[in-house]
Structures are given as structure tokens and as C-alpha cells.
Coordinates of C-alpha atoms and ligand atoms in Angstrom, one line a residue:
X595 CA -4.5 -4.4 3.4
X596 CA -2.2 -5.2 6.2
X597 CA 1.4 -3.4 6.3
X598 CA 4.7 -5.2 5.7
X599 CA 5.4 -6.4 9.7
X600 CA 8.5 -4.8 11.1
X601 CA 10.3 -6.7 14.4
X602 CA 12.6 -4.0 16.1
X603 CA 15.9 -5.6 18.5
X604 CA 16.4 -3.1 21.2
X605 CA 19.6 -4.1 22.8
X606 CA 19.6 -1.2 25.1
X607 CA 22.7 -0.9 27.3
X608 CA 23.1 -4.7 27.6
X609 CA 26.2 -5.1 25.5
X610 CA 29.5 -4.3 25.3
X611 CA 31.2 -3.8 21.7
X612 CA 32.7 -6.7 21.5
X613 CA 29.5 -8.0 22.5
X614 CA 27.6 -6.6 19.9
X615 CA 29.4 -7.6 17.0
X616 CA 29.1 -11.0 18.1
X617 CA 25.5 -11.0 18.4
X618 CA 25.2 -9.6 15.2
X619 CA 27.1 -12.4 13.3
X620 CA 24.8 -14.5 14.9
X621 CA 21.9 -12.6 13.8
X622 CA 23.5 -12.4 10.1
X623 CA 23.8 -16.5 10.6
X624 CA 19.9 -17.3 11.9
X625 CA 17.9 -14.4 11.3
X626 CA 15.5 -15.4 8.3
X627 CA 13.6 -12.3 7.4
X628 CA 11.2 -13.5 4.6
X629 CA 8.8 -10.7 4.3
X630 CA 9.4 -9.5 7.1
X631 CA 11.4 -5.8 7.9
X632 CA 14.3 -6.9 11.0
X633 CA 16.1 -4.0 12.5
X634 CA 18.6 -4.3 15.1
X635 CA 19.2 -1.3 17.4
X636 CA 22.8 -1.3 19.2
X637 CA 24.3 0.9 21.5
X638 CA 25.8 4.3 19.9
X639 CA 29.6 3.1 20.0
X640 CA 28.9 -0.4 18.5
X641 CA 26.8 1.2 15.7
X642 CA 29.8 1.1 12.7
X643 CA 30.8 -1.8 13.8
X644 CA 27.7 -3.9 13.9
X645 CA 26.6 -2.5 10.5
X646 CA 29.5 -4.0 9.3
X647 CA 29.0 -7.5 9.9
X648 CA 24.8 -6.5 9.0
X649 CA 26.0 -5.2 5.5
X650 CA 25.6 -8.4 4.3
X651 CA 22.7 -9.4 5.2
X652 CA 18.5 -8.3 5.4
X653 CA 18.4 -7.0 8.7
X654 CA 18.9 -3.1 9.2
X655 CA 20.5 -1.1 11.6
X656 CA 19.1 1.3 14.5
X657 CA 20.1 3.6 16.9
X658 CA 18.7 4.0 20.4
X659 CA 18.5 7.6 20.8
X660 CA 19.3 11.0 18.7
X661 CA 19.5 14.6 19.4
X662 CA 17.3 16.9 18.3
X663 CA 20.4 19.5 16.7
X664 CA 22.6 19.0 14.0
X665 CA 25.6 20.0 15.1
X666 CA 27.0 22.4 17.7
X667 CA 28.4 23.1 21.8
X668 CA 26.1 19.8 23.0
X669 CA 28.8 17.7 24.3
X670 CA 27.8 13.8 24.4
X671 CA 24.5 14.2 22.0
X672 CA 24.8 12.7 18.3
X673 CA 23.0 14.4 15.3
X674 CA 20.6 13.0 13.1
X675 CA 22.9 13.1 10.0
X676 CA 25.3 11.1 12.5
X677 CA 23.7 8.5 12.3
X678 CA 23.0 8.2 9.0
X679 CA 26.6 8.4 7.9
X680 CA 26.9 5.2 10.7
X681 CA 24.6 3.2 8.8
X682 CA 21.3 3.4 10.7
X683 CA 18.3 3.5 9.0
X684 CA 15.7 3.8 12.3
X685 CA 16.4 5.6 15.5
X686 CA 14.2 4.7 18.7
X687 CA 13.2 8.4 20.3
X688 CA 11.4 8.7 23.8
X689 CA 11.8 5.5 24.8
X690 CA 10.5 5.1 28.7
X691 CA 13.4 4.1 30.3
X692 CA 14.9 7.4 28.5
X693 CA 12.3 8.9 29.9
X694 CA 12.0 7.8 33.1
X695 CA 15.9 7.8 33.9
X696 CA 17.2 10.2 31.8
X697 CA 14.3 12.8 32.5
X698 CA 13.3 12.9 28.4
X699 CA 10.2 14.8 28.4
X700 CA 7.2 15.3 25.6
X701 CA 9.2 18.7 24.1
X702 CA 12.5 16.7 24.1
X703 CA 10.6 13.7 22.2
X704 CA 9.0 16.3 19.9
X705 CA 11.7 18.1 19.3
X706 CA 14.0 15.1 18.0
X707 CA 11.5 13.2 16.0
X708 CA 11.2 17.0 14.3
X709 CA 14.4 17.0 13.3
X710 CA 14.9 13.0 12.8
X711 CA 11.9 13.8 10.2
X712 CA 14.2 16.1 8.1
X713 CA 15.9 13.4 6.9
X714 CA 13.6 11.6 5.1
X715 CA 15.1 8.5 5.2
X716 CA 15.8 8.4 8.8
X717 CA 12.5 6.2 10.5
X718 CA 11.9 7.5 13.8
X719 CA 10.3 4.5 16.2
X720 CA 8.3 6.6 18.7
X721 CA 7.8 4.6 22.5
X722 CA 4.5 5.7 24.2
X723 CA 2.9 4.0 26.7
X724 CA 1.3 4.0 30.5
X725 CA 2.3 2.9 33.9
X726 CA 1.1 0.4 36.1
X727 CA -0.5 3.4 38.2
X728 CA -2.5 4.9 35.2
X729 CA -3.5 2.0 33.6
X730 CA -5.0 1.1 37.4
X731 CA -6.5 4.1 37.3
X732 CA -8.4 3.5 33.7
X733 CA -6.3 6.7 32.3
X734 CA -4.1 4.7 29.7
X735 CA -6.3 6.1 26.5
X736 CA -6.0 9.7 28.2
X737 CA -2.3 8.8 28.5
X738 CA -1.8 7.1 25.3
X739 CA -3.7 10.1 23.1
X740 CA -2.2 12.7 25.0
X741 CA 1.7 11.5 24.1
X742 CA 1.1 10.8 20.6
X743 CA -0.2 14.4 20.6
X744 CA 2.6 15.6 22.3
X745 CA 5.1 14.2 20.0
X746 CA 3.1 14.3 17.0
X747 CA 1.3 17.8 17.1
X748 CA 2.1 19.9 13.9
X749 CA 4.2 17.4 12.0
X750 CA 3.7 16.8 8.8
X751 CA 5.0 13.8 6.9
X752 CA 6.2 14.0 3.3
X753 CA 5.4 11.8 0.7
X754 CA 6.4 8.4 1.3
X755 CA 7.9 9.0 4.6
X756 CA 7.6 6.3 7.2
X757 CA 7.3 6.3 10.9
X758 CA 6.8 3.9 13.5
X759 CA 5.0 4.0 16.5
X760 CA 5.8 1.3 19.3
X761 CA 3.2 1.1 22.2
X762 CA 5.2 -0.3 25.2
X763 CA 2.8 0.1 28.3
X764 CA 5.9 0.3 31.0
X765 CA 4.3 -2.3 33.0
X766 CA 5.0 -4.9 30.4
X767 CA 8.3 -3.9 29.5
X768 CA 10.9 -6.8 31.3
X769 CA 8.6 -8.4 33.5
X770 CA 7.2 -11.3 31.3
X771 CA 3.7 -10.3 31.4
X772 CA 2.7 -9.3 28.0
X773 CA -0.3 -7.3 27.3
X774 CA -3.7 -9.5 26.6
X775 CA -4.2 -9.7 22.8
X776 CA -7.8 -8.2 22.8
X777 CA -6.0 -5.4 25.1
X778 CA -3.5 -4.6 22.2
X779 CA -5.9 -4.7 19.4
X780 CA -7.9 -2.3 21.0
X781 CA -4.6 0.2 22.3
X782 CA -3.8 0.2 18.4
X783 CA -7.0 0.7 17.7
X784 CA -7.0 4.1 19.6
X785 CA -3.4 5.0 18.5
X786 CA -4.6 4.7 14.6
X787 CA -7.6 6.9 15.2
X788 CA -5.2 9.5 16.8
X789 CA -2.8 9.3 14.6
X790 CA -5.7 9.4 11.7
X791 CA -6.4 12.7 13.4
X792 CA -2.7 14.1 14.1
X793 CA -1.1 12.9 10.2
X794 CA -4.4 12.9 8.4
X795 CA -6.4 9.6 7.1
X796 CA -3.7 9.2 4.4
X797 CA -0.7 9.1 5.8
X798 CA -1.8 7.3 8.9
X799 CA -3.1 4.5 7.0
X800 CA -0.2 4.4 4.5
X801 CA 3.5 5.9 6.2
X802 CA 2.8 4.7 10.3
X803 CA 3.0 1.3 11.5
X804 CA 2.1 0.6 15.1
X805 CA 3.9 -2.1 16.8
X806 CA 3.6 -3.8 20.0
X807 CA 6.7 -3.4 22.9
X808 CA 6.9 -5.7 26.1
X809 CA 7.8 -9.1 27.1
X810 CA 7.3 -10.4 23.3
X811 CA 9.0 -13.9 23.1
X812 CA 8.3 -17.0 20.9
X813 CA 6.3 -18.7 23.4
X814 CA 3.7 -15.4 23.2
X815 CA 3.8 -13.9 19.3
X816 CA 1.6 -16.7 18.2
X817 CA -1.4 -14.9 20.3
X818 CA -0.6 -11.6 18.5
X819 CA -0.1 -13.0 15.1
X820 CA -3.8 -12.9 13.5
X821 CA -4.4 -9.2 15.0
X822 CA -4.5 -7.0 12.0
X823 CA -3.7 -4.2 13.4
X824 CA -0.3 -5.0 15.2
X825 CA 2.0 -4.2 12.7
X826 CA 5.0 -5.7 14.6
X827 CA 6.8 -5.9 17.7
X828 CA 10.0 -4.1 19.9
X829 CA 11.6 -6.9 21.3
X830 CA 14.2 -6.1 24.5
X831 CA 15.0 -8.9 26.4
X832 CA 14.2 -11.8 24.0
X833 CA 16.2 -9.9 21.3
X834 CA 19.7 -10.6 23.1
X835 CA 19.4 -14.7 21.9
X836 CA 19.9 -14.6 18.3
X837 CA 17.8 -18.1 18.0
X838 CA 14.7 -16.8 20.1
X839 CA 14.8 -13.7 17.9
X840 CA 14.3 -15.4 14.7
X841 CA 11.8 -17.5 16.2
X842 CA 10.1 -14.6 16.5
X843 CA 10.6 -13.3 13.1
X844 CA 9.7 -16.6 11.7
X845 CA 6.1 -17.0 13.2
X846 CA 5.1 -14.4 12.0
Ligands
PGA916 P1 11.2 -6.3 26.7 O1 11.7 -4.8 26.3 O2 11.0 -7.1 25.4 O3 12.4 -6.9 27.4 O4 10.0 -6.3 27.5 C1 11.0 -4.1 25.3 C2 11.5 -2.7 25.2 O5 11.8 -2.1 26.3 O6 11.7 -2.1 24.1

């Protein structure tokens, strides 16, 4: 049985407050979510403020990045609890640009989806995924297993609990060349035998949905729509146009 389908907005640093809030109205106004989960992930400081204007409607709110202690001397992080008293319901951890610019490494990214997996209904939405470089050099399933091992070693979900997993090969992400569908079917296929192995059969089947991350748009879901095991999609840059974005949500 396939999994409700989730579309993540990743607005990254692209907008200001101001910004923000009006892009969410418009998402409130145009963003039919049918059967569909729609989460919306702002930056920290617009957080309140945009779960405001989502109260009212289907679509969630999301943070882009958490710390991995809940409270304490660690001047400019924000606790897990934080964020739940702002509204958010899923927080995106190790995502590459965090870890390419801000130096995150696999015992930060382990370390926070640790402790966003104390509070159960927190969803962390964990970014893996290869370079141009290792993917040239055939070592994306070494690369792919290795982070999802990396993050994931030793954790054990509780009942119920959810998690995402969004594969965003780097190469993909902003450039407009999406992965080929046959490409993704078979990278998900390799993250759901891992994480069979890391969570256990039951709770990698039932409480992790893997998603797709790069260059997503309306003009490409259609090709990703009839894989079964693509239980969604990150969206970055076609996220910021509140019309494009629920063209993606309603093809699907
Ligand atoms: P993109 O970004 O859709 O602009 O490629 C995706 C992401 O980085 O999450």
C-alpha cells in the first residue's frame, strides 16, 4: 500500500519576514492539499509569524534547522521544544547546503535527529545525498548507505513515530536537471532496504517516507508520479511561486 504523499516547501534563506508572511497567504489562498500532506518550511524568525496566517488552513509548518540540546550556553542555536512551541510540526536536519557551508557533519546530523526524536511529534526530514564527483565516480549507493547509517545508526523509533527521509543528490539541487525517474526509483529503492536494515522491516515500511529533493517543478512531477516508491518531493526553488507549488501538489 502506498504512503500518504508528503510535498515539503523549503524556502531556505530566500525571504525576508515580510516576505514570508506574504507567500504564506498566498499559499493559504491556492494551495489545495486534497490527500496530500503540504508542509512549508520558513526561515527561523518568520516561523510564528507564518504559522499564523497557516493556522487556518491544511498546510503545516517547518523549520530549517534545529539544535541537537535543549537548552543551555549555545548562543544562536534553537531547541527542539522551540520549535514546537512556534508551531512547527517537521524540522529539515542535514540538509547539504548546511552541510556544505555551515560544515554540519554525520555526528551533528545524528546528534539532532536524536534529540528531534524525543519529541515524538516533532518529524525530522533527513537530506542525504551525493555530489557530482561521486556519483561520476559510481560511489552514490556507498555514499547514500553510508549517511543513512550515519544518521540513523542505533535509533529506535517509537510507536507510531514518523520520519522522513529526503534524497537530494547535490547535483540536482538548483540547477534544473532533475534526477531520471528510473534513477530515483532505484535510489529509493536502496534507501528502503537500508533503512529496513537500520529501523527494522516494520517501522521502515510503516513510520519512513522517502521523498525526492532537486529541481522538482510542474513541468517534471508528472514523470515521478506513477513511481511507487517516491513518497513525495522537497521542493526549493519552485516552492517560492505559490501557483507553481500547488501545481505541484495537485498532480499528484
Ligand atoms: P530545488 O531545491 O528544488 O531548488 O532544487 C531543493 C532543496 O534544496 O531542498
Amino acid at each position: 500500500m502506498s504512503k500518504q504523499k508528503i510535498v515539503i516547501a523549503n524556502w531556505k534563506m530566500r525571504l525576508g519576514l515580510a516576505e514570508s508572511v506574504a507567500l504564506a497567504r498566498q499559499y493559504a489562498a491556492e494551495v489545495k492539499t486534497g490527500a496530500v500532506e503540504v508542509v512549508a518550511c520558513a526561515s527561523e524568525v518568520a516561523l510564528t509569524a507564518v504559522g499564523e496566517v497557516l493556522k487556518g488552513s491544511a498546510i503545516k509548518l517547518g523549520a530549517q534547522n534545529v539544535f541537537w540540546e535543549e537548552k543551555g550556553e549555545y548562543t544562536g542555536e534553537v531547541a527542539p521544544q522551540t520549535l514546537l512551541e512556534a508551531g512547527c510540526a517537521y524540522v529539515i536536519i542535514g540538509h547539504s547546503e548546511r552541510r556544505q557551508h555551515l560544515l554540519e557533519n554525520y555526528q551533528m546530523v545524528h546528534q539532532k535527529l536524536k534529540a528531534v526524536l524525543d519529541h515524538t511529534t516533532l518529524v525530522p526530514i533527513v537530506c542525504v545525498g551525493e555530489t557530482l564527483r561521486e556519483k561520476e565516480a559510481a560511489k552514490t549507493d556507498y555514499v547514500i548507505a553510508d549517511q543513512l547509517q550515519q544518521a540513523f545508526g542505533g535509533i529506535v523509533l517509537v510507536a507510531n513515530q514518523q520520519i522522513v527521509v529526503a534524497y537530494e543528490p547535490i547535483w540536482a539541487i538548483g540547477t534544473g536537471n532533475a534526477i531520471k525517474p528510473d534513477d530515483v526509483n532505484t535510489m529509493h529503492e536502496i534507501i528502503g532496504a537500508s533503512l529496513v536494515d537500520l529501523l527494522g522491516v516494520d517501522a521502515a515500511k510503516k513510520q519512513a517516507r522517502v521523498i525526492y529533493g532537486g529541481s522538482v517543478s510542474s513541468n517534471n512531477v508528472d514523470s515521478f508520479r506513477a513511481i511507487d516508491n517516491v513518497d513525495g518531493f522537497l521542493v526549493g526553488g519552485a516552492s517560492m511561486n505559490a501557483e507553481e507549488f500547488a501545481k505541484i501538489i495537485s498532480s499528484l
